[in-house]
Amino acid sequence: MKASVPAVAVWGRTAPSHSITAVMITDDQQTIVTGSQEGQICLWDLSSDLQISSREILFGHTASVTCLAKARE
């Protein structure tokens, strides 16, 4: 039997004004990182009951963010 996974929207009632092109979740599963076509990187807090809230928007890229990866320690 296939397990069911709930869908999660990362923006609440209104969609963000940017187009999400990359998604990464941290190892502790408490932060979601999204990259956008407009060059923004957004950090989202993820609670244990799957509630998502925005934390930060990082600006500075001049091209689309199409890939995200974490750095090794």
PDB file of N, CA, C and O in Angstrom:
ATOM      1  N   MET A   1       0.842  -1.176   0.000  1.00  0.00           N
ATOM      2  CA  MET A   1       0.000   0.000   0.000  1.00  0.00           C
ATOM      3  C   MET A   1       0.886   1.238   0.000  1.00  0.00           C
ATOM      4  O   MET A   1       1.859   1.323   0.733  1.00  0.00           O
ATOM      5  N   LYS A   2       0.544   2.216  -0.785  1.00  0.00           N
ATOM      6  CA  LYS A   2       1.300   3.454  -0.897  1.00  0.00           C
ATOM      7  C   LYS A   2       0.918   4.405   0.231  1.00  0.00           C
ATOM      8  O   LYS A   2      -0.266   4.615   0.494  1.00  0.00           O
ATOM      9  N   ALA A   3       1.920   4.980   0.902  1.00  0.00           N
ATOM     10  CA  ALA A   3       1.668   5.928   1.994  1.00  0.00           C
ATOM     11  C   ALA A   3       1.212   7.269   1.432  1.00  0.00           C
ATOM     12  O   ALA A   3       1.650   7.700   0.372  1.00  0.00           O
ATOM     13  N   SER A   4       0.353   7.919   2.149  1.00  0.00           N
ATOM     14  CA  SER A   4      -0.157   9.227   1.754  1.00  0.00           C
ATOM     15  C   SER A   4       0.714  10.323   2.370  1.00  0.00           C
ATOM     16  O   SER A   4       1.061  10.265   3.535  1.00  0.00           O
ATOM     17  N   VAL A   5       1.068  11.326   1.578  1.00  0.00           N
ATOM     18  CA  VAL A   5       1.867  12.454   2.050  1.00  0.00           C
ATOM     19  C   VAL A   5       1.045  13.720   1.844  1.00  0.00           C
ATOM     20  O   VAL A   5       0.611  13.994   0.722  1.00  0.00           O
ATOM     21  N   PRO A   6       0.823  14.498   2.911  1.00  0.00           N
ATOM     22  CA  PRO A   6       0.027  15.721   2.743  1.00  0.00           C
ATOM     23  C   PRO A   6       0.777  16.774   1.935  1.00  0.00           C
ATOM     24  O   PRO A   6       1.994  16.890   2.042  1.00  0.00           O
ATOM     25  N   ALA A   7       0.052  17.513   1.125  1.00  0.00           N
ATOM     26  CA  ALA A   7       0.644  18.621   0.373  1.00  0.00           C
ATOM     27  C   ALA A   7       0.849  19.800   1.319  1.00  0.00           C
ATOM     28  O   ALA A   7       0.065  20.009   2.239  1.00  0.00           O
ATOM     29  N   VAL A   8       1.907  20.548   1.095  1.00  0.00           N
ATOM     30  CA  VAL A   8       2.213  21.694   1.945  1.00  0.00           C
ATOM     31  C   VAL A   8       2.403  22.920   1.062  1.00  0.00           C
ATOM     32  O   VAL A   8       3.198  22.898   0.130  1.00  0.00           O
ATOM     33  N   ALA A   9       1.656  23.977   1.319  1.00  0.00           N
ATOM     34  CA  ALA A   9       1.851  25.243   0.615  1.00  0.00           C
ATOM     35  C   ALA A   9       2.801  26.099   1.427  1.00  0.00           C
ATOM     36  O   ALA A   9       2.650  26.207   2.634  1.00  0.00           O
ATOM     37  N   VAL A  10       3.787  26.693   0.771  1.00  0.00           N
ATOM     38  CA  VAL A  10       4.785  27.458   1.511  1.00  0.00           C
ATOM     39  C   VAL A  10       4.494  28.959   1.551  1.00  0.00           C
ATOM     40  O   VAL A  10       5.392  29.741   1.737  1.00  0.00           O
ATOM     41  N   TRP A  11       3.253  29.337   1.407  1.00  0.00           N
ATOM     42  CA  TRP A  11       2.991  30.771   1.425  1.00  0.00           C
ATOM     43  C   TRP A  11       1.702  31.179   2.102  1.00  0.00           C
ATOM     44  O   TRP A  11       1.397  32.338   2.199  1.00  0.00           O
ATOM     45  N   GLY A  12       0.882  30.339   2.579  1.00  0.00           N
ATOM     46  CA  GLY A  12      -0.340  30.767   3.244  1.00  0.00           C
ATOM     47  C   GLY A  12      -1.470  31.001   2.259  1.00  0.00           C
ATOM     48  O   GLY A  12      -1.609  30.304   1.269  1.00  0.00           O
ATOM     49  N   ARG A  13      -2.279  32.021   2.493  1.00  0.00           N
ATOM     50  CA  ARG A  13      -3.471  32.257   1.674  1.00  0.00           C
ATOM     51  C   ARG A  13      -3.176  32.881   0.310  1.00  0.00           C
ATOM     52  O   ARG A  13      -3.939  32.752  -0.611  1.00  0.00           O
ATOM     53  N   THR A  14      -2.066  33.616   0.188  1.00  0.00           N
ATOM     54  CA  THR A  14      -1.737  34.258  -1.082  1.00  0.00           C
ATOM     55  C   THR A  14      -0.401  33.750  -1.607  1.00  0.00           C
ATOM     56  O   THR A  14       0.552  33.658  -0.860  1.00  0.00           O
ATOM     57  N   ALA A  15      -0.368  33.434  -2.878  1.00  0.00           N
ATOM     58  CA  ALA A  15       0.871  32.949  -3.492  1.00  0.00           C
ATOM     59  C   ALA A  15       1.921  34.054  -3.502  1.00  0.00           C
ATOM     60  O   ALA A  15       1.580  35.235  -3.588  1.00  0.00           O
ATOM     61  N   PRO A  16       3.194  33.688  -3.413  1.00  0.00           N
ATOM     62  CA  PRO A  16       4.241  34.711  -3.448  1.00  0.00           C
ATOM     63  C   PRO A  16       4.325  35.356  -4.824  1.00  0.00           C
ATOM     64  O   PRO A  16       3.863  34.792  -5.816  1.00  0.00           O
ATOM     65  N   SER A  17       4.943  36.520  -4.867  1.00  0.00           N
ATOM     66  CA  SER A  17       5.061  37.237  -6.140  1.00  0.00           C
ATOM     67  C   SER A  17       6.216  36.704  -6.981  1.00  0.00           C
ATOM     68  O   SER A  17       6.413  37.154  -8.094  1.00  0.00           O
ATOM     69  N   HIS A  18       6.977  35.770  -6.442  1.00  0.00           N
ATOM     70  CA  HIS A  18       8.098  35.200  -7.193  1.00  0.00           C
ATOM     71  C   HIS A  18       7.790  33.752  -7.591  1.00  0.00           C
ATOM     72  O   HIS A  18       6.951  33.108  -7.001  1.00  0.00           O
ATOM     73  N   SER A  19       8.509  33.278  -8.604  1.00  0.00           N
ATOM     74  CA  SER A  19       8.319  31.909  -9.103  1.00  0.00           C
ATOM     75  C   SER A  19       9.366  31.002  -8.473  1.00  0.00           C
ATOM     76  O   SER A  19      10.555  31.169  -8.700  1.00  0.00           O
ATOM     77  N   ILE A  20       8.936  30.022  -7.684  1.00  0.00           N
ATOM     78  CA  ILE A  20       9.863  29.113  -7.024  1.00  0.00           C
ATOM     79  C   ILE A  20      10.427  28.138  -8.055  1.00  0.00           C
ATOM     80  O   ILE A  20       9.683  27.478  -8.766  1.00  0.00           O
ATOM     81  N   THR A  21      11.768  28.087  -8.130  1.00  0.00           N
ATOM     82  CA  THR A  21      12.442  27.233  -9.105  1.00  0.00           C
ATOM     83  C   THR A  21      13.305  26.166  -8.447  1.00  0.00           C
ATOM     84  O   THR A  21      13.787  25.264  -9.129  1.00  0.00           O
ATOM     85  N   ALA A  22      13.532  26.260  -7.131  1.00  0.00           N
ATOM     86  CA  ALA A  22      14.348  25.269  -6.422  1.00  0.00           C
ATOM     87  C   ALA A  22      13.884  25.206  -4.972  1.00  0.00           C
ATOM     88  O   ALA A  22      13.504  26.227  -4.390  1.00  0.00           O
ATOM     89  N   VAL A  23      13.899  24.000  -4.403  1.00  0.00           N
ATOM     90  CA  VAL A  23      13.473  23.804  -3.013  1.00  0.00           C
ATOM     91  C   VAL A  23      14.466  22.879  -2.320  1.00  0.00           C
ATOM     92  O   VAL A  23      14.908  21.890  -2.906  1.00  0.00           O
ATOM     93  N   MET A  24      14.804  23.205  -1.073  1.00  0.00           N
ATOM     94  CA  MET A  24      15.670  22.356  -0.261  1.00  0.00           C
ATOM     95  C   MET A  24      15.168  22.408   1.178  1.00  0.00           C
ATOM     96  O   MET A  24      14.687  23.445   1.630  1.00  0.00           O
ATOM     97  N   ILE A  25      15.254  21.302   1.889  1.00  0.00           N
ATOM     98  CA  ILE A  25      14.903  21.278   3.301  1.00  0.00           C
ATOM     99  C   ILE A  25      16.154  20.901   4.080  1.00  0.00           C
ATOM    100  O   ILE A  25      16.949  20.077   3.632  1.00  0.00           O
ATOM    101  N   THR A  26      16.363  21.533   5.224  1.00  0.00           N
ATOM    102  CA  THR A  26      17.560  21.272   6.015  1.00  0.00           C
ATOM    103  C   THR A  26      17.479  19.905   6.681  1.00  0.00           C
ATOM    104  O   THR A  26      16.398  19.325   6.809  1.00  0.00           O
ATOM    105  N   ASP A  27      18.637  19.392   7.110  1.00  0.00           N
ATOM    106  CA  ASP A  27      18.700  18.069   7.725  1.00  0.00           C
ATOM    107  C   ASP A  27      17.829  17.953   8.972  1.00  0.00           C
ATOM    108  O   ASP A  27      17.266  16.900   9.243  1.00  0.00           O
ATOM    109  N   ASP A  28      17.705  19.044   9.734  1.00  0.00           N
ATOM    110  CA  ASP A  28      16.879  19.004  10.945  1.00  0.00           C
ATOM    111  C   ASP A  28      15.392  19.157  10.645  1.00  0.00           C
ATOM    112  O   ASP A  28      14.558  19.108  11.527  1.00  0.00           O
ATOM    113  N   GLN A  29      15.052  19.351   9.381  1.00  0.00           N
ATOM    114  CA  GLN A  29      13.675  19.491   8.895  1.00  0.00           C
ATOM    115  C   GLN A  29      12.920  20.632   9.575  1.00  0.00           C
ATOM    116  O   GLN A  29      11.713  20.574   9.745  1.00  0.00           O
ATOM    117  N   GLN A  30      13.636  21.690   9.909  1.00  0.00           N
ATOM    118  CA  GLN A  30      13.008  22.854  10.521  1.00  0.00           C
ATOM    119  C   GLN A  30      13.034  24.087   9.623  1.00  0.00           C
ATOM    120  O   GLN A  30      12.407  25.083   9.926  1.00  0.00           O
ATOM    121  N   THR A  31      13.786  24.005   8.519  1.00  0.00           N
ATOM    122  CA  THR A  31      13.886  25.138   7.604  1.00  0.00           C
ATOM    123  C   THR A  31      13.743  24.657   6.171  1.00  0.00           C
ATOM    124  O   THR A  31      14.360  23.674   5.775  1.00  0.00           O
ATOM    125  N   ILE A  32      12.922  25.368   5.407  1.00  0.00           N
ATOM    126  CA  ILE A  32      12.807  25.147   3.966  1.00  0.00           C
ATOM    127  C   ILE A  32      13.481  26.335   3.293  1.00  0.00           C
ATOM    128  O   ILE A  32      13.296  27.482   3.699  1.00  0.00           O
ATOM    129  N   VAL A  33      14.267  26.062   2.263  1.00  0.00           N
ATOM    130  CA  VAL A  33      14.931  27.105   1.491  1.00  0.00           C
ATOM    131  C   VAL A  33      14.382  27.024   0.078  1.00  0.00           C
ATOM    132  O   VAL A  33      14.327  25.942  -0.509  1.00  0.00           O
ATOM    133  N   THR A  34      13.949  28.157  -0.468  1.00  0.00           N
ATOM    134  CA  THR A  34      13.469  28.181  -1.847  1.00  0.00           C
ATOM    135  C   THR A  34      14.282  29.185  -2.648  1.00  0.00           C
ATOM    136  O   THR A  34      14.688  30.226  -2.135  1.00  0.00           O
ATOM    137  N   GLY A  35      14.518  28.856  -3.900  1.00  0.00           N
ATOM    138  CA  GLY A  35      15.144  29.782  -4.841  1.00  0.00           C
ATOM    139  C   GLY A  35      14.094  30.195  -5.853  1.00  0.00           C
ATOM    140  O   GLY A  35      13.160  29.446  -6.129  1.00  0.00           O
ATOM    141  N   SER A  36      14.253  31.380  -6.411  1.00  0.00           N
ATOM    142  CA  SER A  36      13.228  31.860  -7.337  1.00  0.00           C
ATOM    143  C   SER A  36      13.809  32.262  -8.681  1.00  0.00           C
ATOM    144  O   SER A  36      15.006  32.507  -8.818  1.00  0.00           O
ATOM    145  N   GLN A  37      12.926  32.324  -9.649  1.00  0.00           N
ATOM    146  CA  GLN A  37      13.290  32.756 -10.993  1.00  0.00           C
ATOM    147  C   GLN A  37      13.788  34.197 -10.972  1.00  0.00           C
ATOM    148  O   GLN A  37      14.601  34.592 -11.786  1.00  0.00           O
ATOM    149  N   GLU A  38      13.334  34.971 -10.014  1.00  0.00           N
ATOM    150  CA  GLU A  38      13.726  36.379  -9.908  1.00  0.00           C
ATOM    151  C   GLU A  38      15.051  36.577  -9.179  1.00  0.00           C
ATOM    152  O   GLU A  38      15.473  37.701  -8.961  1.00  0.00           O
ATOM    153  N   GLY A  39      15.711  35.493  -8.740  1.00  0.00           N
ATOM    154  CA  GLY A  39      17.014  35.595  -8.095  1.00  0.00           C
ATOM    155  C   GLY A  39      16.976  35.713  -6.582  1.00  0.00           C
ATOM    156  O   GLY A  39      17.991  35.997  -5.959  1.00  0.00           O
ATOM    157  N   GLN A  40      15.835  35.512  -5.970  1.00  0.00           N
ATOM    158  CA  GLN A  40      15.717  35.589  -4.515  1.00  0.00           C
ATOM    159  C   GLN A  40      15.882  34.206  -3.890  1.00  0.00           C
ATOM    160  O   GLN A  40      15.514  33.199  -4.489  1.00  0.00           O
ATOM    161  N   ILE A  41      16.425  34.174  -2.676  1.00  0.00           N
ATOM    162  CA  ILE A  41      16.451  32.960  -1.870  1.00  0.00           C
ATOM    163  C   ILE A  41      15.621  33.259  -0.625  1.00  0.00           C
ATOM    164  O   ILE A  41      15.834  34.280   0.035  1.00  0.00           O
ATOM    165  N   CYS A  42      14.650  32.403  -0.335  1.00  0.00           N
ATOM    166  CA  CYS A  42      13.765  32.616   0.804  1.00  0.00           C
ATOM    167  C   CYS A  42      13.965  31.507   1.824  1.00  0.00           C
ATOM    168  O   CYS A  42      14.104  30.344   1.467  1.00  0.00           O
ATOM    169  N   LEU A  43      13.974  31.882   3.097  1.00  0.00           N
ATOM    170  CA  LEU A  43      14.050  30.933   4.198  1.00  0.00           C
ATOM    171  C   LEU A  43      12.697  30.885   4.885  1.00  0.00           C
ATOM    172  O   LEU A  43      12.094  31.930   5.162  1.00  0.00           O
ATOM    173  N   TRP A  44      12.214  29.665   5.151  1.00  0.00           N
ATOM    174  CA  TRP A  44      10.911  29.446   5.764  1.00  0.00           C
ATOM    175  C   TRP A  44      11.085  28.560   6.984  1.00  0.00           C
ATOM    176  O   TRP A  44      11.812  27.577   6.932  1.00  0.00           O
ATOM    177  N   ASP A  45      10.437  28.887   8.095  1.00  0.00           N
ATOM    178  CA  ASP A  45      10.430  28.032   9.278  1.00  0.00           C
ATOM    179  C   ASP A  45       9.339  26.986   9.111  1.00  0.00           C
ATOM    180  O   ASP A  45       8.222  27.309   8.710  1.00  0.00           O
ATOM    181  N   LEU A  46       9.666  25.729   9.435  1.00  0.00           N
ATOM    182  CA  LEU A  46       8.720  24.624   9.341  1.00  0.00           C
ATOM    183  C   LEU A  46       8.552  24.018  10.725  1.00  0.00           C
ATOM    184  O   LEU A  46       9.509  23.529  11.317  1.00  0.00           O
ATOM    185  N   SER A  47       7.343  24.064  11.268  1.00  0.00           N
ATOM    186  CA  SER A  47       7.080  23.507  12.597  1.00  0.00           C
ATOM    187  C   SER A  47       6.788  22.013  12.494  1.00  0.00           C
ATOM    188  O   SER A  47       6.560  21.480  11.406  1.00  0.00           O
ATOM    189  N   SER A  48       6.783  21.349  13.624  1.00  0.00           N
ATOM    190  CA  SER A  48       6.544  19.900  13.637  1.00  0.00           C
ATOM    191  C   SER A  48       5.142  19.537  13.147  1.00  0.00           C
ATOM    192  O   SER A  48       4.911  18.428  12.698  1.00  0.00           O
ATOM    193  N   ASP A  49       4.192  20.472  13.220  1.00  0.00           N
ATOM    194  CA  ASP A  49       2.839  20.199  12.714  1.00  0.00           C
ATOM    195  C   ASP A  49       2.640  20.761  11.293  1.00  0.00           C
ATOM    196  O   ASP A  49       1.521  21.004  10.861  1.00  0.00           O
ATOM    197  N   LEU A  50       3.764  20.959  10.568  1.00  0.00           N
ATOM    198  CA  LEU A  50       3.793  21.390   9.167  1.00  0.00           C
ATOM    199  C   LEU A  50       3.257  22.802   8.934  1.00  0.00           C
ATOM    200  O   LEU A  50       2.786  23.120   7.840  1.00  0.00           O
ATOM    201  N   GLN A  51       3.321  23.653   9.941  1.00  0.00           N
ATOM    202  CA  GLN A  51       2.980  25.059   9.754  1.00  0.00           C
ATOM    203  C   GLN A  51       4.224  25.772   9.233  1.00  0.00           C
ATOM    204  O   GLN A  51       5.310  25.613   9.772  1.00  0.00           O
ATOM    205  N   ILE A  52       4.074  26.561   8.180  1.00  0.00           N
ATOM    206  CA  ILE A  52       5.204  27.231   7.543  1.00  0.00           C
ATOM    207  C   ILE A  52       5.042  28.735   7.670  1.00  0.00           C
ATOM    208  O   ILE A  52       3.967  29.279   7.429  1.00  0.00           O
ATOM    209  N   SER A  53       6.140  29.392   8.060  1.00  0.00           N
ATOM    210  CA  SER A  53       6.119  30.850   8.144  1.00  0.00           C
ATOM    211  C   SER A  53       7.417  31.396   7.559  1.00  0.00           C
ATOM    212  O   SER A  53       8.475  30.778   7.683  1.00  0.00           O
ATOM    213  N   SER A  54       7.321  32.534   6.905  1.00  0.00           N
ATOM    214  CA  SER A  54       8.502  33.111   6.265  1.00  0.00           C
ATOM    215  C   SER A  54       9.446  33.673   7.314  1.00  0.00           C
ATOM    216  O   SER A  54       9.021  34.197   8.339  1.00  0.00           O
ATOM    217  N   ARG A  55      10.738  33.517   7.073  1.00  0.00           N
ATOM    218  CA  ARG A  55      11.754  34.038   7.988  1.00  0.00           C
ATOM    219  C   ARG A  55      12.544  35.165   7.340  1.00  0.00           C
ATOM    220  O   ARG A  55      12.654  36.242   7.893  1.00  0.00           O
ATOM    221  N   GLU A  56      13.126  34.903   6.157  1.00  0.00           N
ATOM    222  CA  GLU A  56      13.977  35.897   5.503  1.00  0.00           C
ATOM    223  C   GLU A  56      13.889  35.757   3.991  1.00  0.00           C
ATOM    224  O   GLU A  56      13.666  34.673   3.476  1.00  0.00           O
ATOM    225  N   ILE A  57      14.102  36.875   3.301  1.00  0.00           N
ATOM    226  CA  ILE A  57      14.284  36.864   1.850  1.00  0.00           C
ATOM    227  C   ILE A  57      15.665  37.444   1.591  1.00  0.00           C
ATOM    228  O   ILE A  57      15.988  38.536   2.068  1.00  0.00           O
ATOM    229  N   LEU A  58      16.483  36.705   0.865  1.00  0.00           N
ATOM    230  CA  LEU A  58      17.847  37.132   0.560  1.00  0.00           C
ATOM    231  C   LEU A  58      17.915  37.592  -0.890  1.00  0.00           C
ATOM    232  O   LEU A  58      17.475  36.886  -1.792  1.00  0.00           O
ATOM    233  N   PHE A  59      18.448  38.789  -1.102  1.00  0.00           N
ATOM    234  CA  PHE A  59      18.567  39.366  -2.438  1.00  0.00           C
ATOM    235  C   PHE A  59      20.037  39.385  -2.846  1.00  0.00           C
ATOM    236  O   PHE A  59      20.906  39.277  -2.000  1.00  0.00           O
ATOM    237  N   GLY A  60      20.322  39.532  -4.102  1.00  0.00           N
ATOM    238  CA  GLY A  60      21.697  39.681  -4.542  1.00  0.00           C
ATOM    239  C   GLY A  60      22.025  38.929  -5.814  1.00  0.00           C
ATOM    240  O   GLY A  60      22.943  39.300  -6.528  1.00  0.00           O
ATOM    241  N   HIS A  61      21.315  37.855  -6.097  1.00  0.00           N
ATOM    242  CA  HIS A  61      21.560  37.122  -7.338  1.00  0.00           C
ATOM    243  C   HIS A  61      21.000  37.916  -8.511  1.00  0.00           C
ATOM    244  O   HIS A  61      19.930  38.503  -8.420  1.00  0.00           O
ATOM    245  N   THR A  62      21.706  37.909  -9.609  1.00  0.00           N
ATOM    246  CA  THR A  62      21.234  38.628 -10.789  1.00  0.00           C
ATOM    247  C   THR A  62      20.597  37.679 -11.807  1.00  0.00           C
ATOM    248  O   THR A  62      20.079  38.126 -12.817  1.00  0.00           O
ATOM    249  N   ALA A  63      20.646  36.382 -11.524  1.00  0.00           N
ATOM    250  CA  ALA A  63      20.044  35.384 -12.410  1.00  0.00           C
ATOM    251  C   ALA A  63      19.128  34.488 -11.589  1.00  0.00           C
ATOM    252  O   ALA A  63      19.107  34.556 -10.355  1.00  0.00           O
ATOM    253  N   SER A  64      18.377  33.646 -12.256  1.00  0.00           N
ATOM    254  CA  SER A  64      17.481  32.708 -11.572  1.00  0.00           C
ATOM    255  C   SER A  64      18.272  31.764 -10.676  1.00  0.00           C
ATOM    256  O   SER A  64      19.383  31.364 -11.015  1.00  0.00           O
ATOM    257  N   VAL A  65      17.684  31.399  -9.547  1.00  0.00           N
ATOM    258  CA  VAL A  65      18.266  30.393  -8.668  1.00  0.00           C
ATOM    259  C   VAL A  65      17.617  29.074  -9.072  1.00  0.00           C
ATOM    260  O   VAL A  65      16.438  28.843  -8.817  1.00  0.00           O
ATOM    261  N   THR A  66      18.378  28.209  -9.717  1.00  0.00           N
ATOM    262  CA  THR A  66      17.809  26.969 -10.231  1.00  0.00           C
ATOM    263  C   THR A  66      18.276  25.737  -9.461  1.00  0.00           C
ATOM    264  O   THR A  66      17.831  24.639  -9.745  1.00  0.00           O
ATOM    265  N   CYS A  67      19.176  25.926  -8.504  1.00  0.00           N
ATOM    266  CA  CYS A  67      19.696  24.794  -7.736  1.00  0.00           C
ATOM    267  C   CYS A  67      20.101  25.285  -6.359  1.00  0.00           C
ATOM    268  O   CYS A  67      20.629  26.386  -6.219  1.00  0.00           O
ATOM    269  N   LEU A  68      19.845  24.477  -5.335  1.00  0.00           N
ATOM    270  CA  LEU A  68      20.261  24.788  -3.968  1.00  0.00           C
ATOM    271  C   LEU A  68      21.009  23.589  -3.410  1.00  0.00           C
ATOM    272  O   LEU A  68      20.651  22.444  -3.696  1.00  0.00           O
ATOM    273  N   ALA A  69      22.024  23.832  -2.619  1.00  0.00           N
ATOM    274  CA  ALA A  69      22.783  22.757  -1.984  1.00  0.00           C
ATOM    275  C   ALA A  69      23.331  23.271  -0.669  1.00  0.00           C
ATOM    276  O   ALA A  69      23.573  24.458  -0.509  1.00  0.00           O
ATOM    277  N   LYS A  70      23.502  22.370   0.292  1.00  0.00           N
ATOM    278  CA  LYS A  70      24.065  22.806   1.557  1.00  0.00           C
ATOM    279  C   LYS A  70      25.563  22.585   1.542  1.00  0.00           C
ATOM    280  O   LYS A  70      26.074  21.676   0.873  1.00  0.00           O
ATOM    281  N   ALA A  71      26.279  23.422   2.260  1.00  0.00           N
ATOM    282  CA  ALA A  71      27.727  23.288   2.359  1.00  0.00           C
ATOM    283  C   ALA A  71      28.070  22.224   3.385  1.00  0.00           C
ATOM    284  O   ALA A  71      27.341  22.017   4.353  1.00  0.00           O
ATOM    285  N   ARG A  72      29.153  21.554   3.169  1.00  0.00           N
ATOM    286  CA  ARG A  72      29.617  20.579   4.156  1.00  0.00           C
ATOM    287  C   ARG A  72      30.244  21.293   5.323  1.00  0.00           C
ATOM    288  O   ARG A  72      30.745  22.396   5.203  1.00  0.00           O
ATOM    289  N   GLU A  73      30.236  20.633   6.470  1.00  0.00           N
ATOM    290  CA  GLU A  73      30.842  21.236   7.664  1.00  0.00           C
ATOM    291  C   GLU A  73      32.338  21.218   7.568  1.00  0.00           C
ATOM    292  O   GLU A  73      32.949  20.390   6.979  1.00  0.00           O
TER     293      GLU A  73
END
